[in-house]
Amino acid sequence: MGHLDLAQVDWARAQFALTAMYHWIFVPLTLGLSVLIAFFETIYYKTGKEEWKRLTRFWMTLFGINFAIGVATGIIMEFQFGTNWSNYSWMVGDIFGAPLAAEGLFAFFLETTFFAVMFFGWDRVSKKFHLLSTWLVAIGSNLSALWILVANAWMQHPVGMHFNPDTARFEMKNFWEILGSPVAVSHFVHVTSSGFLLAALFVVSISSWFLLKNRHAEMAKKSIAVAAVFGVISASFVGLTGDESAYTAAQVQPMKLAAMEGLYQGGYNAAMVVAGIPNPAKKPGDTQNEFKAVIKVPGLLSLLANRKIGSFVPGIDDLVFGNRKQGIISAAAKIESGKKAIASLATYKTARKRGRAGVAAQALKTFRENQHYIGYGYFAKAEDLVPDVPLVFYSFHIMVMLGTLFPVIFIGFLLFIYKQNLARQKWFLRFGCWSLFLGYLAQQSGWVVAEVGRQPWAIQDLLPVFVARSNLTTGTIQTTFFMFVLVFTVLLIAEVSIMLKQIKIGPEEL
Amino acid sequence: MGSLSLSQLQHLWWLLVAVVGALFIFMTFVQGGQTLLFAIARTEDEKTLVINSLGKKWELTFTTLVLFGGALFAAFPLFYATSFGGAYWVWILILFTFILQAVSYEYRKKPKNFLGARTYEIFLFINGSVGIILIGAAIGTFFTGSGFSLNDYNLVTWQSPLRGLEAAFNPFNLSFGLFLMFIARLLGALYLHNNIAHSAIRERTRKAAFNNLLCSLPFLLYILFSLVTMNGFAVNPENGQIFLESGKYLNNLLAMPIHGLGFLLAGLLLVIYGVIINRFKNSDKGIWPAGLGVVLVVLALLFIAGYNNTAFYPSFYDLQSSLTIANASSSHYTLTAMSYIAISIPFILAYIIYVWHLLDARKLTEDDVAAGKY
């Protein structure tokens, strides 16, 4: 499949990471803040009190600033599959394109159309229709997350498809299986509820600042009360679906789970790491320690991974070198099988071209026997199948620790509101202000776990990232990489600057 | 729908892609309006009025573009892979102009916007000019072809180191791009004339619509003349072989008397009619016939590019690598599944029209801007 230029692949990878991470600064806030604003406006609609309208409009202004840059960074995500990953687009376009088209059709138009009502419709439509529009924006935003996460989940756990040797691509067999895949469901709920959580932190953080400055105190307290309740509920969903995500990873991407836990030697009654420093020099199969320092809870990982006390959890070594007792095939055997699949596919195509039916049939049979490991055939050595363990490990543990902290923060705010002495808790308000950054850190860490954890695969077991690429020079991708760095950074500075100014201005006076 | 053959589905999906593409080109009145900003708005208030009028619609155009990309990906993934991965620079630059557009409306007037209002106005101008010209050049290659080849695994190798930008140096493609830009400006002027209640702006948009029609005419004549005389990329339906056929696009126009030649001529007349009633009868309804006209023209062009055994994304470097609606499409299953999804299109169009009917019931005035009600 052509000359392999690793630097080119890494730059394309970096570009994807860059654009995705920038995009993900803005998207979770859109997901959550749209819902929170809909709650605020519902209260306004029910009570008819102007102060709730004022509050709604204030958060809506910040929503609009964030939304614009989310859109700007989003368009590149869609087209990047074509520009930088054209082989991917061809190989799985038959499956991957459909959710993207559905996203455009069902979600984006809903979002866009009613976004206009939300911003320009205050005195042009009825109160009721305006409220409906605000809710439809929230639904549209989250619906768009559904489709894109279905597509992403399919890459992590490809279901509902088969390989067509005549077209040399994967084709859809069952749309519902793709939509209802357990990975897709847990992904969707996890990601949207984490977006809700971030938005709750956003509102709490800015409101805390107002309280510290002793401005708009009533509005700030009202905002915090709604956001903190929303935050606690969201945080519990994040926790539950996080557990579900880890369970599905254990079932369909055991290498990812092993990397998340820095687990090399698998075993029964596997322990879960609470905190640790992985040994960066550790290689699969060597005798070095996995960790430089570590605190573990025995047996917990078995429970998390298989929902069965004492069960076996495979480590990186088991997955690379195989474990006959557990029925785990070694990576070397998979690579061999994959090579057979690739070779027999080539034979099949040549034989078909030359009209040799017998040879083609034989080659097809060999291909079908080995096709499940076709992606492995592109690798030279088994160690290449292991992701960056320390990066995945740290990201996972940072995410989990922060995920445990957030509900505590929200409960703290609710407690002080209940006791009616929130405005006096200076240190706590200051902490509330800064907690927003922890929210962003958790968001980014989550995606690092999901995406770095599944390396080297674009499509799990079937398509390695370096095969998915476009035929571009390294220089070309470097150029666009730095173009994106420049443009996105400039836009981010503008966004933050405008946002801070709008916060300082505060809600409009009545 | 489940009983449609693969070929019927491929034709249906080319139709749907063409409809979305045509609606997008109509919606580029937003981009056209952006390039008119400096010419038709003299004071700060006038500028704000124009920006606010366009600012309510830009997302709809943007979303239509995103849907166009998504639909192409889903229905004709080989086009997505070949063109975006091959003609890399032309698409990247188009996308860049849209990134700049996406923040400009929201950030232009906000205090502490880091770059200053003028910069965001220039961003909008770049999107409306460079962005549209490059889109036109890319569509031009549907007729003039590109230099690429595909291997047995459908991986594209692009011949020119300019990666797609070379298309803009072909006179046909460049004319097509400029034609689209003048049409976008014409539509933008007609739209603003309809949407804003401000006598000075209305006077200027009236002139602008007419002048841009005049500017577009030489390019139109050149494009039409080239189109009916050039060799086209035909497909032998028996064996899928691609060959050059003289007068192919003229043949296609004649082979489709209604949705080819008919749409093209009716569309052009409607555009001219829209501008004329605006210019000489001072009607603010010109946007509607002109908009419909543009939709019909784009549909006709995309039909003759893809239907009647024609390669819609041809390669002049390696004829047999050319893409047709048959060899570039998704599978029977996927096209069927998506056709069910597409049943929602009329409902989506209906709510969009309903909402905009509500929002545009009253024209935008300077009072709205002064009161901040926009």
XYZ file of C-alpha atoms in Angstrom, chain B residues 186-187 190 206-214 269-281 283 286-287 289-290:
30
model
C -26.195 39.607 -6.972
C -28.165 37.367 -4.626
C -31.332 41.196 -3.636
C -30.610 47.811 -6.214
C -27.700 49.143 -8.244
C -25.366 46.445 -6.963
C -27.678 43.620 -8.047
C -27.888 44.995 -11.557
C -24.165 45.737 -11.869
C -23.204 42.290 -10.671
C -25.547 40.730 -13.189
C -23.730 42.696 -15.901
C -34.192 33.746 -17.220
C -35.469 33.711 -13.650
C -32.227 35.225 -12.373
C -32.429 37.992 -14.945
C -36.122 38.522 -14.186
C -35.385 38.818 -10.471
C -32.776 41.503 -11.057
C -34.931 43.378 -13.593
C -37.997 43.667 -11.345
C -35.710 44.803 -8.576
C -33.934 47.387 -10.695
C -36.777 48.801 -12.750
C -39.896 48.076 -10.736
C -39.695 45.313 -6.200
C -36.447 39.856 -6.714
C -34.566 37.445 -4.426
C -37.187 34.313 -8.680
C -33.433 34.875 -8.746
